[in-house]
């Protein structure tokens, strides 16, 4: 993408869009991190070739079908399989043996985007012979991106990288056995998605819907301001069983949140916490 | 702190790619006395978890060196490093944020992304330096810094180990100074001292 945009929208314009989106569609971006949101709005003005901010605002106000696209583009849906392989290695070696003692394992991937992480986890569970007694709840704000999870299709061009990540995560098999290559696409085995439940869920406005042994929320909270982060941490606290695990992105931290006292970090260098009370 | 009490060139943001590491390390070694300034480094690196870069910079300077975490407060006397695989944004004058959205110019972190948001947050208090590189990243960022009233320094392409990146910036905007890599640390120190006396 080129970044040769001529004009950067200001705070007032951003606030106007946020207000209108909430008033008309009920999606609340008020507590999204400002610098990133501003970039996303500028980006959509460029890629959808709006002559100015006013035209974008007009389209959003008068074309509900366009709003769906707006939400998709304002939120970041970049994800990969076994991202930060060391985290998955820790899950394999230290968390799965603990989860294995439970009769059922409930996992929530909060803000899962197109689902690469959900498939990674299903592979880990299968290799630990735990998939049969697990349920993976995959939720995201965008209805369109989670449709991809049901299809289980990912770009073939990514498989080399994912295969390397898989090996680094402690995977011992040939990664290509998990998918069928077809032209430029990799279709993952249906048995992996048999235990996945997909739903739309907005971390900003929706409540806890179950109790989990493990929650993933990686590189989602970076788009929220501290106030909203705190609110979401409380939501995770409500949604975790005692001694359940919370996995965050590699640069995210629970340390300064209100619920910090109720959690203990597993290792200093990894962003995995355990709910201790 | 109130916006109108910002010192000139209180914040320095440095971007580099191929062939910039040596200059970056020599700059780090030259700025020990600037404990009331903030330095931000965006250097393209291989997308691995190597923390060598942070250690390397730490070994050259007495200032605090820190790879940025999400929503980290911005303080003085610190060299902040954009973490691998994230864009580093300046949320406002007091706080960083991170973003793992699409690569820009095949790069994450992208120099443009950090330069642009730093220009918005710091305006005339910002100095932007673009070093050697074989990529177009950073040129637009330099333009944004200049437009916001910041001071812009670009490595002289004729002596840079990779000329493309600084040349792109020079083609796009009239920069305040074009400086050979070897003289960059000394030039920056002089600029910061002069700006402080204005």
Short mmCIF file of C-alpha atoms in Angstrom, two decimals:
data_model
loop_
_atom_site.label_atom_id
_atom_site.label_comp_id
_atom_site.label_asym_id
_atom_site.label_seq_id
_atom_site.Cartn_x
_atom_site.Cartn_y
_atom_site.Cartn_z
CA UNK A 1 0.00 0.00 0.00
CA UNK A 2 1.25 3.46 -0.79
CA UNK A 3 1.00 6.04 1.91
CA UNK A 4 1.14 9.07 -0.31
CA UNK A 5 -2.12 10.47 1.01
CA UNK A 6 -2.30 14.23 0.81
CA UNK A 7 -4.51 14.99 3.76
CA UNK A 8 -4.76 13.59 7.20
CA UNK A 9 -8.15 13.85 8.85
CA UNK A 10 -8.23 15.68 12.15
CA UNK A 11 -9.64 14.79 15.55
CA UNK A 12 -12.89 16.62 14.88
CA UNK A 13 -13.60 14.62 11.74
CA UNK A 14 -12.74 11.38 13.48
CA UNK A 15 -15.08 12.22 16.36
CA UNK A 16 -17.85 13.09 13.91
CA UNK A 17 -17.56 9.70 12.19
CA UNK A 18 -17.40 7.84 15.51
CA UNK A 19 -20.51 9.66 16.74
CA UNK A 20 -22.48 8.97 13.57
CA UNK A 21 -21.47 5.29 13.46
CA UNK A 22 -22.65 4.83 17.04
CA UNK A 23 -25.89 6.77 16.52
CA UNK A 24 -26.84 4.94 13.31
CA UNK A 25 -25.42 1.46 13.77
CA UNK A 26 -24.67 1.03 17.49
CA UNK A 27 -20.98 0.21 17.04
CA UNK A 28 -18.97 2.17 19.57
CA UNK A 29 -15.43 3.16 18.53
CA UNK A 30 -15.19 5.94 21.15
CA UNK A 31 -12.54 4.17 23.20
CA UNK A 32 -10.44 2.89 20.34
CA UNK A 33 -6.81 4.09 20.38
CA UNK A 34 -6.87 7.38 18.46
CA UNK A 35 -3.69 7.28 16.38
CA UNK A 36 -4.44 3.88 14.93
CA UNK A 37 -8.13 4.62 14.28
CA UNK A 38 -7.20 7.84 12.51
CA UNK A 39 -4.84 5.90 10.26
CA UNK A 40 -7.57 3.38 9.46
CA UNK A 41 -10.02 6.14 8.51
CA UNK A 42 -7.40 7.79 6.28
CA UNK A 43 -6.65 4.44 4.74
CA UNK A 44 -10.27 3.75 3.80
CA UNK A 45 -10.61 7.24 2.29
CA UNK A 46 -7.68 6.33 0.02
CA UNK A 47 -8.47 2.74 -0.89
CA UNK A 48 -12.15 3.47 -1.56
CA UNK A 49 -11.18 6.64 -3.43
CA UNK A 50 -13.29 9.17 -1.56
CA UNK A 51 -12.41 12.71 -2.72
CA UNK A 52 -12.66 13.88 0.89
CA UNK A 53 -13.80 12.95 4.37
CA UNK A 54 -17.23 14.52 3.71
CA UNK A 55 -17.96 11.97 0.97
CA UNK A 56 -17.01 9.10 3.28
CA UNK A 57 -19.28 10.45 6.00
CA UNK A 58 -22.17 10.88 3.53
CA UNK A 59 -21.79 7.31 2.26
CA UNK A 60 -21.68 5.88 5.78
CA UNK A 61 -24.81 7.82 6.74
CA UNK A 62 -26.84 6.89 3.70
CA UNK A 63 -25.65 3.42 2.71
CA UNK A 64 -26.05 0.75 5.41
CA UNK A 65 -24.43 -1.88 3.17
CA UNK A 66 -21.30 0.23 2.99
CA UNK A 67 -21.17 0.35 6.77
CA UNK A 68 -20.32 -3.35 6.86
CA UNK A 69 -17.26 -2.67 4.77
CA UNK A 70 -16.32 0.30 6.93
CA UNK A 71 -16.23 -1.86 10.08
CA UNK A 72 -14.14 -4.48 8.28
CA UNK A 73 -11.61 -1.89 7.20
CA UNK A 74 -11.52 0.11 10.44
CA UNK A 75 -10.72 -3.01 12.43
CA UNK A 76 -7.46 -4.83 11.79
CA UNK A 77 -7.83 -8.41 10.63
CA UNK A 78 -4.17 -9.33 10.25
CA UNK A 79 -3.37 -12.68 11.85
CA UNK A 80 -1.28 -15.77 11.19
CA UNK A 81 -0.94 -19.40 12.23
CA UNK A 82 1.30 -20.10 15.22
CA UNK A 83 2.20 -16.40 15.45
CA UNK A 84 4.99 -16.10 18.07
CA UNK A 85 5.75 -19.86 17.99
CA UNK A 86 7.29 -19.77 21.48
CA UNK A 87 3.86 -19.03 22.94
CA UNK A 88 2.40 -22.12 21.29
CA UNK A 89 5.36 -24.16 22.51
CA UNK A 90 4.57 -23.08 26.08
CA UNK A 91 0.91 -23.95 25.54
CA UNK A 92 1.90 -27.39 24.25
CA UNK A 93 4.33 -28.14 27.03
CA UNK A 94 2.87 -26.43 30.07
CA UNK A 95 -0.79 -25.56 29.55
CA UNK A 96 -2.22 -28.53 27.68
CA UNK A 97 -1.05 -31.03 30.34
CA UNK A 98 -2.98 -28.95 32.91
CA UNK A 99 -6.08 -28.66 30.72
CA UNK A 100 -5.98 -32.40 30.02
CA UNK A 101 -7.11 -33.13 33.57
CA UNK A 102 -10.49 -31.46 32.88
CA UNK A 103 -13.47 -33.49 31.59
CA UNK A 104 -14.16 -30.71 29.06
CA UNK A 105 -11.97 -27.95 27.73
CA UNK A 106 -13.52 -24.64 26.73
CA UNK A 107 -11.40 -22.15 24.83
CA UNK A 108 -12.35 -18.66 23.68
CA UNK A 109 -10.54 -16.89 20.85
CA UNK A 110 -11.74 -13.31 21.40
CA UNK A 111 -11.31 -11.09 18.34
CA UNK A 112 -10.11 -14.03 16.25
CA UNK A 113 -10.35 -12.30 12.85
CA UNK A 114 -10.03 -14.86 10.04
CA UNK A 115 -9.28 -17.70 12.43
CA UNK A 116 -5.67 -18.72 11.81
CA UNK A 117 -5.06 -18.90 15.55
CA UNK A 118 -8.17 -21.05 16.10
CA UNK A 119 -6.89 -23.61 13.59
CA UNK A 120 -3.45 -23.50 15.20
CA UNK A 121 -5.01 -24.35 18.55
CA UNK A 122 -7.16 -27.13 17.06
CA UNK A 123 -3.97 -28.70 15.66
CA UNK A 124 -2.29 -28.48 19.06
CA UNK A 125 -5.31 -30.09 20.74
CA UNK A 126 -5.46 -32.87 18.18
CA UNK A 127 -1.78 -33.66 18.59
CA UNK A 128 -2.29 -33.81 22.38
CA UNK A 129 -5.29 -36.09 21.80
CA UNK A 130 -7.59 -33.53 23.47
CA UNK A 131 -9.61 -32.18 20.56
CA UNK A 132 -12.46 -34.65 21.10
CA UNK A 133 -13.26 -33.14 24.49
CA UNK A 134 -12.63 -29.50 23.57
CA UNK A 135 -14.77 -26.67 22.26
CA UNK A 136 -13.18 -23.67 20.58
CA UNK A 137 -15.35 -20.55 20.61
CA UNK A 138 -14.19 -18.17 17.88
CA UNK A 139 -15.68 -14.70 18.05
CA UNK A 140 -15.12 -11.46 16.24
CA UNK A 141 -16.87 -8.17 15.69
CA UNK A 142 -16.96 -8.73 11.90
CA UNK A 143 -19.49 -11.27 10.62
CA UNK A 144 -17.62 -11.57 7.30
CA UNK A 145 -14.23 -12.54 8.65
CA UNK A 146 -15.55 -15.33 10.84
CA UNK A 147 -17.28 -16.90 7.84
CA UNK A 148 -13.76 -17.78 6.77
CA UNK A 149 -13.36 -19.98 9.84
CA UNK A 150 -16.25 -22.16 8.73
CA UNK A 151 -14.66 -22.51 5.30
CA UNK A 152 -11.20 -23.29 6.67
CA UNK A 153 -9.49 -21.88 3.59
CA UNK A 154 -6.27 -19.86 3.81
CA UNK A 155 -3.82 -18.56 1.19
CA UNK A 156 -1.41 -21.26 0.05
CA UNK A 157 1.34 -18.64 -0.19
CA UNK A 158 1.37 -18.43 3.62
CA UNK A 159 1.93 -22.13 4.22
CA UNK A 160 5.72 -22.03 4.10
CA UNK A 161 5.78 -19.46 6.91
CA UNK A 162 3.09 -21.31 8.88
CA UNK A 163 4.96 -24.57 8.49
CA UNK A 164 8.11 -22.96 9.92
CA UNK A 165 6.09 -21.48 12.78
CA UNK A 166 4.51 -24.88 13.42
CA UNK A 167 7.92 -26.54 13.66
CA UNK A 168 9.19 -23.81 15.99
CA UNK A 169 6.14 -24.37 18.20
CA UNK A 170 7.30 -27.94 18.76
CA UNK A 171 5.24 -29.54 15.97
CA UNK A 172 6.72 -32.90 14.96
CA UNK A 173 4.54 -33.77 11.97
CA UNK A 174 4.59 -32.72 8.37
CA UNK A 175 2.44 -29.56 8.48
CA UNK A 176 1.14 -30.13 4.94
CA UNK A 177 -0.84 -33.15 6.13
CA UNK A 178 -3.34 -30.75 7.74
CA UNK A 179 -4.51 -29.21 4.48
CA UNK A 180 -5.22 -29.90 0.84
CA UNK A 181 -3.64 -27.55 -1.66
CA UNK A 182 -5.90 -26.37 -4.46
CA UNK A 183 -4.60 -23.69 -6.83
CA UNK A 184 -3.59 -20.83 -4.54
CA UNK A 185 -5.60 -22.00 -1.57
CA UNK A 186 -5.07 -24.37 1.34
CA UNK A 187 -8.22 -26.05 2.63
CA UNK A 188 -7.78 -27.34 6.17
CA UNK A 189 -9.21 -30.70 7.25
CA UNK A 190 -12.87 -30.60 8.32
CA UNK A 191 -12.08 -32.59 11.45
CA UNK A 192 -10.24 -29.52 12.82
CA UNK A 193 -13.30 -27.32 12.61
CA UNK A 194 -15.72 -29.91 14.02
CA UNK A 195 -15.18 -28.49 17.50
CA UNK A 196 -15.28 -24.82 16.56
CA UNK A 197 -18.22 -22.57 17.38
CA UNK A 198 -18.25 -19.21 15.62
CA UNK A 199 -20.25 -16.15 16.62
CA UNK A 200 -20.12 -12.39 16.38
CA UNK A 201 -19.17 -10.79 19.66
CA UNK A 202 -18.20 -7.17 20.27
CA UNK A 203 -15.77 -6.83 23.16
CA UNK A 204 -16.82 -3.19 23.55
CA UNK A 205 -20.49 -3.84 24.20
CA UNK A 206 -21.22 -7.57 24.61
CA UNK A 207 -21.11 -9.47 27.87
CA UNK A 208 -19.56 -12.69 29.09
CA UNK A 209 -21.31 -15.73 27.59
CA UNK A 210 -19.57 -18.73 29.14
CA UNK A 211 -16.79 -19.85 31.47
CA UNK A 212 -13.53 -20.88 29.86
CA UNK A 213 -10.33 -22.71 30.74
CA UNK A 214 -8.31 -20.66 28.29
CA UNK A 215 -8.88 -17.31 26.58
CA UNK A 216 -6.84 -16.00 23.67
CA UNK A 217 -6.99 -12.28 22.94
CA UNK A 218 -3.84 -11.37 21.05
CA UNK A 219 -3.20 -8.06 19.33
CA UNK A 220 -6.76 -6.88 19.84
CA UNK A 221 -6.36 -4.78 22.99
CA UNK A 222 -3.65 -2.67 21.32
CA UNK A 223 -6.48 -0.98 19.38
CA UNK A 224 -8.25 0.06 22.59
CA UNK A 225 -7.47 2.88 25.00
CA UNK A 226 -6.59 2.06 28.61
CA UNK A 227 -10.12 2.59 29.86
CA UNK A 228 -11.59 0.12 27.39
CA UNK A 229 -8.72 -2.30 27.98
CA UNK A 230 -9.62 -2.33 31.66
CA UNK A 231 -13.24 -3.06 30.86
CA UNK A 232 -12.27 -5.97 28.60
CA UNK A 233 -9.88 -7.39 31.21
CA UNK A 234 -12.82 -7.45 33.65
CA UNK A 235 -14.87 -9.26 31.01
CA UNK A 236 -12.12 -11.88 30.70
CA UNK A 237 -11.91 -12.19 34.46
CA UNK A 238 -15.66 -12.93 34.57
CA UNK A 239 -15.28 -15.41 31.71
CA UNK A 240 -12.37 -17.44 33.10
CA UNK A 241 -12.63 -20.33 35.50
CA UNK A 242 -10.40 -20.20 38.53
CA UNK A 243 -6.92 -21.33 37.44
CA UNK A 244 -7.84 -20.58 33.82
CA UNK A 245 -5.30 -19.07 31.43
CA UNK A 246 -5.29 -15.79 29.49
CA UNK A 247 -2.99 -15.37 26.49
CA UNK A 248 -2.29 -11.83 25.22
CA UNK A 249 -0.21 -10.45 22.33
CA UNK A 250 3.56 -10.20 22.76
CA UNK A 251 3.50 -6.47 23.54
CA UNK A 252 0.30 -6.38 25.60
CA UNK A 253 0.20 -6.38 29.35
CA UNK A 254 -2.26 -7.08 32.15
CA UNK A 255 0.05 -5.52 34.72
CA UNK A 256 -1.59 -2.11 35.03
CA UNK A 257 -5.21 -3.25 34.90
CA UNK A 258 -7.67 -3.36 37.79
CA UNK A 259 -7.81 -7.15 37.74
CA UNK A 260 -4.00 -7.56 37.77
CA UNK A 261 -3.98 -8.76 41.39
CA UNK A 262 -6.15 -11.74 40.50
CA UNK A 263 -3.68 -13.02 37.93
CA UNK A 264 -0.12 -14.37 37.95
CA UNK A 265 2.13 -14.26 34.92
CA UNK A 266 3.31 -17.72 33.90
CA UNK A 267 6.79 -16.67 32.73
CA UNK A 268 8.32 -13.25 32.75
CA UNK A 269 8.99 -13.22 29.03
CA UNK A 270 5.69 -14.59 27.80
CA UNK A 271 2.32 -12.88 27.88
CA UNK A 272 0.39 -15.70 29.51
CA UNK A 273 -1.43 -15.18 32.81
CA UNK A 274 -3.21 -17.57 35.16
CA UNK A 275 -6.23 -16.57 37.20
CA UNK A 276 -5.25 -17.34 40.76
CA UNK A 277 -8.33 -16.27 42.75
CA UNK B 1 2.86 19.67 29.92
CA UNK B 2 1.14 22.34 27.90
CA UNK B 3 1.57 22.27 24.15
CA UNK B 4 3.00 25.77 23.91
CA UNK B 5 5.78 24.99 26.36
CA UNK B 6 7.38 22.34 24.20
CA UNK B 7 11.05 22.84 23.57
CA UNK B 8 12.23 22.91 20.01
CA UNK B 9 13.51 19.51 18.91
CA UNK B 10 12.60 17.87 22.20
CA UNK B 11 11.85 14.59 20.43
CA UNK B 12 14.01 12.90 17.81
CA UNK B 13 12.68 10.12 15.61
CA UNK B 14 15.18 8.12 13.55
CA UNK B 15 14.33 5.77 10.69
CA UNK B 16 16.71 3.44 8.88
CA UNK B 17 16.89 0.28 6.86
CA UNK B 18 19.69 -1.53 5.03
CA UNK B 19 23.08 -0.09 5.94
CA UNK B 20 21.86 2.16 8.76
CA UNK B 21 22.82 0.12 11.81
CA UNK B 22 26.32 1.53 12.20
CA UNK B 23 25.07 5.12 12.08
CA UNK B 24 22.26 4.32 14.51
CA UNK B 25 24.76 2.90 17.01
CA UNK B 26 27.07 5.86 16.69
CA UNK B 27 24.16 8.24 17.23
CA UNK B 28 23.21 6.26 20.37
CA UNK B 29 26.76 6.72 21.63
CA UNK B 30 26.72 10.48 21.02
CA UNK B 31 23.54 11.52 22.83
CA UNK B 32 24.33 10.53 26.42
CA UNK B 33 23.93 14.10 27.69
CA UNK B 34 20.43 14.62 26.28
CA UNK B 35 18.49 13.36 29.27
CA UNK B 36 15.66 15.87 28.70
CA UNK B 37 15.02 14.58 25.19
CA UNK B 38 13.19 11.56 23.87
CA UNK B 39 14.58 9.40 21.07
CA UNK B 40 12.56 6.98 18.95
CA UNK B 41 14.18 4.39 16.66
CA UNK B 42 12.43 2.64 13.79
CA UNK B 43 14.83 0.29 12.07
CA UNK B 44 13.76 -2.42 9.64
CA UNK B 45 14.82 -5.78 11.00
CA UNK B 46 14.24 -9.41 10.17
CA UNK B 47 10.91 -10.49 11.58
CA UNK B 48 12.34 -12.58 14.38
CA UNK B 49 12.26 -12.37 18.13
CA UNK B 50 15.89 -11.28 18.36
CA UNK B 51 16.40 -8.91 21.24
CA UNK B 52 19.98 -8.39 20.05
CA UNK B 53 19.14 -4.99 18.64
CA UNK B 54 18.02 -3.64 22.00
CA UNK B 55 21.18 -5.05 23.64
CA UNK B 56 23.34 -3.61 20.90
CA UNK B 57 21.94 -0.09 21.40
CA UNK B 58 22.09 -0.46 25.19
CA UNK B 59 25.80 -1.25 24.97
CA UNK B 60 26.42 2.10 23.23
CA UNK B 61 24.59 4.57 25.45
CA UNK B 62 23.98 5.63 29.04
CA UNK B 63 20.37 6.59 28.23
CA UNK B 64 17.64 4.10 29.03
CA UNK B 65 16.86 1.84 26.06
CA UNK B 66 13.45 0.25 25.77
CA UNK B 67 11.53 -1.74 23.19
CA UNK B 68 8.05 -0.20 23.32
CA UNK B 69 5.09 -2.06 24.84
CA UNK B 70 1.50 -1.15 24.09
CA UNK B 71 0.28 2.12 25.72
CA UNK B 72 3.70 2.83 27.17
CA UNK B 73 4.17 6.31 28.63
CA UNK B 74 6.69 8.50 26.82
CA UNK B 75 9.45 9.81 29.08
CA UNK B 76 12.67 11.75 28.55
CA UNK B 77 16.18 10.38 28.67
CA UNK B 78 15.06 7.25 26.87
CA UNK B 79 15.74 5.66 23.49
CA UNK B 80 12.58 3.83 22.44
CA UNK B 81 12.75 1.06 19.86
CA UNK B 82 9.85 0.02 17.62
CA UNK B 83 9.26 -3.69 18.30
CA UNK B 84 9.53 -6.16 15.41
CA UNK B 85 6.28 -6.98 13.62
CA UNK B 86 4.36 -3.97 14.97
CA UNK B 87 3.86 -0.43 13.74
CA UNK B 88 4.80 2.07 16.43
CA UNK B 89 2.40 4.99 16.76
CA UNK B 90 2.50 8.07 18.93
CA UNK B 91 -0.93 8.29 20.53
CA UNK B 92 -0.34 11.77 21.94
CA UNK B 93 2.58 13.59 23.56
CA UNK B 94 2.48 11.24 26.50
CA UNK B 95 1.80 7.79 25.13
CA UNK B 96 2.77 5.25 22.48
CA UNK B 97 0.45 2.68 20.96
CA UNK B 98 1.11 -0.31 18.73
CA UNK B 99 -0.67 -1.54 15.65
CA UNK B 100 -0.23 -4.86 13.86
CA UNK B 101 -2.06 -3.85 10.69
CA UNK B 102 -0.88 -4.41 7.11
CA UNK B 103 2.74 -3.80 6.23
CA UNK B 104 3.56 -0.45 4.66
CA UNK B 105 6.30 -0.54 2.00
CA UNK B 106 6.70 -4.24 2.84
CA UNK B 107 7.69 -3.16 6.32
CA UNK B 108 6.32 -3.55 9.85
CA UNK B 109 7.42 -1.50 11.67
CA UNK B 110 7.08 1.13 8.98
CA UNK B 111 9.08 4.35 9.28
CA UNK B 112 6.30 6.32 7.55
CA UNK B 113 3.73 5.22 10.14
CA UNK B 114 5.81 6.32 13.13
CA UNK B 115 7.02 9.55 11.49
CA UNK B 116 3.47 10.56 10.54
CA UNK B 117 1.94 10.00 13.95
CA UNK B 118 4.95 11.60 15.69
CA UNK B 119 4.58 14.65 13.41
CA UNK B 120 0.93 14.99 14.43
CA UNK B 121 1.71 14.66 18.13
CA UNK B 122 4.88 16.74 18.41
CA UNK B 123 4.78 19.20 15.49
CA UNK B 124 7.64 21.71 15.76
CA UNK B 125 9.16 19.87 18.72
CA UNK B 126 10.14 16.97 16.46
CA UNK B 127 13.34 16.26 14.60
CA UNK B 128 13.16 13.49 12.00
CA UNK B 129 16.23 11.67 10.67
CA UNK B 130 16.10 9.30 7.72
CA UNK B 131 19.14 7.10 7.16
CA UNK B 132 20.41 4.61 4.60
CA UNK B 133 17.96 2.13 3.07
CA UNK B 134 16.92 0.32 -0.08
CA UNK B 135 13.20 0.96 0.34
CA UNK B 136 10.79 3.88 -0.17
CA UNK B 137 9.64 3.80 3.46
CA UNK B 138 10.25 7.02 5.39
CA UNK B 139 10.11 9.56 2.56
CA UNK B 140 6.44 10.38 3.06
CA UNK B 141 7.06 10.47 6.81
CA UNK B 142 9.80 13.06 6.36
CA UNK B 143 7.37 15.12 4.29
CA UNK B 144 4.78 14.96 7.10
CA UNK B 145 7.35 16.01 9.70
CA UNK B 146 8.39 18.99 7.55
CA UNK B 147 4.75 19.93 6.95
CA UNK B 148 4.06 19.90 10.70
CA UNK B 149 6.97 22.31 11.26
CA UNK B 150 9.52 19.77 12.47
CA UNK B 151 13.19 19.69 11.54
CA UNK B 152 14.27 17.14 8.91
CA UNK B 153 17.69 15.58 8.39
CA UNK B 154 18.41 13.02 5.67
CA UNK B 155 21.56 10.96 5.20
CA UNK B 156 23.55 12.02 2.14
CA UNK B 157 22.69 9.42 -0.53
CA UNK B 158 26.05 9.85 -2.26
CA UNK B 159 27.84 8.28 0.70
CA UNK B 160 25.02 6.12 2.15
CA UNK B 161 25.51 2.37 1.77
CA UNK B 162 21.98 2.21 0.32
CA UNK B 163 21.03 5.48 -1.38
CA UNK B 164 17.43 4.77 -2.38
CA UNK B 165 15.61 5.62 0.83
CA UNK B 166 17.24 8.98 1.60
CA UNK B 167 17.08 9.90 -2.12
CA UNK B 168 13.30 9.29 -2.16
CA UNK B 169 12.90 11.75 0.71
CA UNK B 170 15.06 14.37 -0.97
CA UNK B 171 13.04 13.99 -4.18
CA UNK B 172 9.78 14.46 -2.28
CA UNK B 173 10.52 17.40 -0.02
CA UNK B 174 13.06 20.11 0.67
CA UNK B 175 14.74 18.86 3.80
CA UNK B 176 16.55 21.04 6.35
CA UNK B 177 19.85 19.19 6.11
CA UNK B 178 21.55 16.50 4.06
CA UNK B 179 24.37 15.02 6.12
CA UNK B 180 26.87 12.20 5.44
CA UNK B 181 26.35 9.19 7.71
CA UNK B 182 29.80 9.61 9.22
CA UNK B 183 28.98 13.18 10.38
CA UNK B 184 25.41 12.41 11.50
CA UNK B 185 26.03 11.98 15.26
CA UNK B 186 27.99 15.25 15.47
CA UNK B 187 25.45 17.10 13.36
CA UNK B 188 22.54 15.91 15.50
CA UNK B 189 24.27 16.90 18.75
CA UNK B 190 25.01 20.38 17.40
CA UNK B 191 21.42 20.74 16.15
CA UNK B 192 19.94 19.74 19.51
CA UNK B 193 22.25 22.12 21.41
CA UNK B 194 21.40 24.99 19.06
CA UNK B 195 17.66 24.28 19.22
CA UNK B 196 17.84 24.27 23.01
CA UNK B 197 19.40 27.76 23.01
CA UNK B 198 16.87 29.34 20.72
#
